[in-house]
Amino acid sequence: MAEKRGNLSINSDNIFPIIKKWLYSDHDIFFRELISNGCDAITKLNKLDMMGEYNYPEGHKNKVEVILDPEKKTLKFTDTGLGMTADEVEEYITQIAFSGATEFLEKYKDKTEGDQIIGHFGLGFYSAFMVADEVHIDTLSYKEGAEPVHWECDGGTEYTMKTGTKSEVGTEITLFLNEESTEFTNEYRAREIIEKYCSFMPTEIFLSVEGKEQEYETIPEEDLKEDDVVVEHIHEDAKTEEREKEDGTKETVEISPAREMVKINKRPVSLSDTHPLWMKRPNDCTDEEYKAFYHKVFHDFKEPLFWIHLNMDYPFNLKGILYFPQINTEYDSIEGTIKLYNNQVFIADNIKEVIPEFLMLLKGVIDCPDLPLNVSRSALQNDGFVQKISSYITKKVADKLTGMCKNDRESYEKYWDDISPFIKFGFIRDQKFAEKIKDYLLFKNMEHKYVTLSDLVPAPASDDDVTTLYYITDEVQQSQYINMFKEQGMDAVILNQNIDSAFITQIEQQNQHIKFKRIDADVEEALKEKTDEKELEDITKALTDLFRKTLGKENLDVHVEKLKDEKISSIITLSEESRRMQDMMKMYGMPGMDPNMFGGAQESLTLNANNSLVQYLFEHGDADNAKIICEQLYDLAMLSHKPLEPEAMTKFIARSNKIMEMLTK
Ligand code: ADP
Ligand code: MG
């Protein structure tokens, strides 16, 4: 072949600066592109072999090899794929890239956001120029009589092509790294990148370092495989030991028999698992395999709770496994990872355009070869096909959960505390999911039994029939109220997760006949004795004055009631609306702001007229110890409502000590 020089036919002056700029944040992606090209080439040759258009030579083994040379600052990517003829190099490398490139340039000239779709523009090969000053291709086509080709290009728009020297079918790409990119010849760095992008590619991938000393391993001769390079045969004598018998004489026993061993060149280990679990049929996978895969891919030492194997061929192709991770509810932030693959080639984590937001709390892999990744992310978001994928996944997850609730309620309850933040998040964020899951939401009641919404709320008799559901956010803090409820045979549910305030708001919005009320929002009628208003008028007035004056709180809201439980002296309540307002302000970073400013009410103090201390205060409001009793009753009520402020706590402790001292006098 005559040496040929030419210009890369690009519409723009030079595509390389754009490639470099565009993928600035993801320089390592060229590994994926070049390795996946090698895999593609092997897949194509496999097909040709199957169709009888090509026959692999005896003992042939397909592989992609990455060879690092730190000294020369080069990287080689070799594959045993179908190779290219000179015409093909011309067409696929120097020309076609740029039909894709033209489109690409038009769309992305002005964009700097690091997107992940370069490989899908037929530009993958050129990602090599992100890190290399010069790139060589040596290739030999599988076609009969094909001549080897050597192509080189130094990153400008010119290239040369001539007859090469490659003697085996396949392709070798050599990158001469630029000064900023020499890190990629570091073995650990390279391994890390290959494991990130190529762990599940369908071909074996080997990494080696040029000039690295040969490593050896020694194995029993019978384990020898065809590919092993034997360096030395080693005979190991049997190992014996002298032992004393019971009668005192000695005998020699054999501990291990004589063995024939061989020292071989250390076997190369493929970095890719060519048959990832998600590609198998769900019926063929064992629990152990699912768990092992989970540990390996997500480096989570905890066991997953359960998983969903997605496997769909029609109307689109989608496979994957979604795991429900165990979460530590003490730490509220749950962060999952959904890895997206395209034909076993890793694309990216958590692409929110494809995967419903609430599913990102799970851990999983999704492989979808049909994804139209050659469009921008904003287009993905509006793509009907992508939305179908997304709702298919949502449906599968909902089906799994509702199925478990119906058929294996015990497990569902066992997992509930772990999976509920995820379900609640989905319930709030995803209408379709909410619709499916709404009858399968569980609530833990005061007895720690799980009940559903329909167990708790009778069907409304009329439009304005509203049921109040009481809830507990802190079983310790609110124990006084819980006990009052228990005594009256009333129930409440425990809602102690961060997401619960948004969750109950959502339920209320969807069910106009349900109202949630925290257990300490009011003194409920059921806890009070019937009285007529007149009866308590005097005592209310007297005690209001006394408490306001003693505590120095002029606007304190004081109520006096006859509570059925006479042991209770005082309680603090905060209306549901005010508390939600307070929570909201806390959430938006305005803690301690006076809720009155927003029209909310403040906390109310309710005193129990049936309690002897309260009666004492009414009768002896001007006694010496009235002040200390007032303060203590107020703090005690506060304590079972929310934690005291530091200053109030200090005073409370000092006062408590003083009260005990008084007992000794
Ligand atoms: P894409 O892989 O999306 O087609 P690339 O820029 O990565 O885009 O590659 C362009 C074309 O060059 C490929 O479609 C293929 O025909 C050819 N090619 C690239 N690398 C190889 C290789 N290692 N072996 C054979 N052909 C290759
Ligand atoms: Mg490619």
Short mmCIF file of C-alpha atoms and ligand atoms in Angstrom, two decimals, residues 32-34 36-38 40 118-120 122-125, ligand 2:
data_model
loop_
_atom_site.label_atom_id
_atom_site.label_comp_id
_atom_site.label_asym_id
_atom_site.label_seq_id
_atom_site.Cartn_x
_atom_site.Cartn_y
_atom_site.Cartn_z
CA ARG A 32 -14.17 2.84 28.33
CA GLU A 33 -14.37 3.95 24.72
CA LEU A 34 -11.30 2.10 23.51
CA SER A 36 -15.64 -1.11 24.34
CA ASN A 37 -14.52 -0.69 20.74
CA GLY A 38 -12.34 -3.75 21.24
CA ASP A 40 -17.50 -4.59 19.84
CA ILE A 118 -19.58 10.83 23.65
CA GLY A 119 -19.42 7.14 22.81
CA HIS A 120 -22.84 7.30 21.31
CA GLY A 122 -19.47 7.55 16.96
CA LEU A 123 -16.78 9.68 18.52
CA GLY A 124 -15.50 7.21 21.05
CA PHE A 125 -12.23 6.59 19.29
MG MG B 2 -16.99 3.13 20.18
#
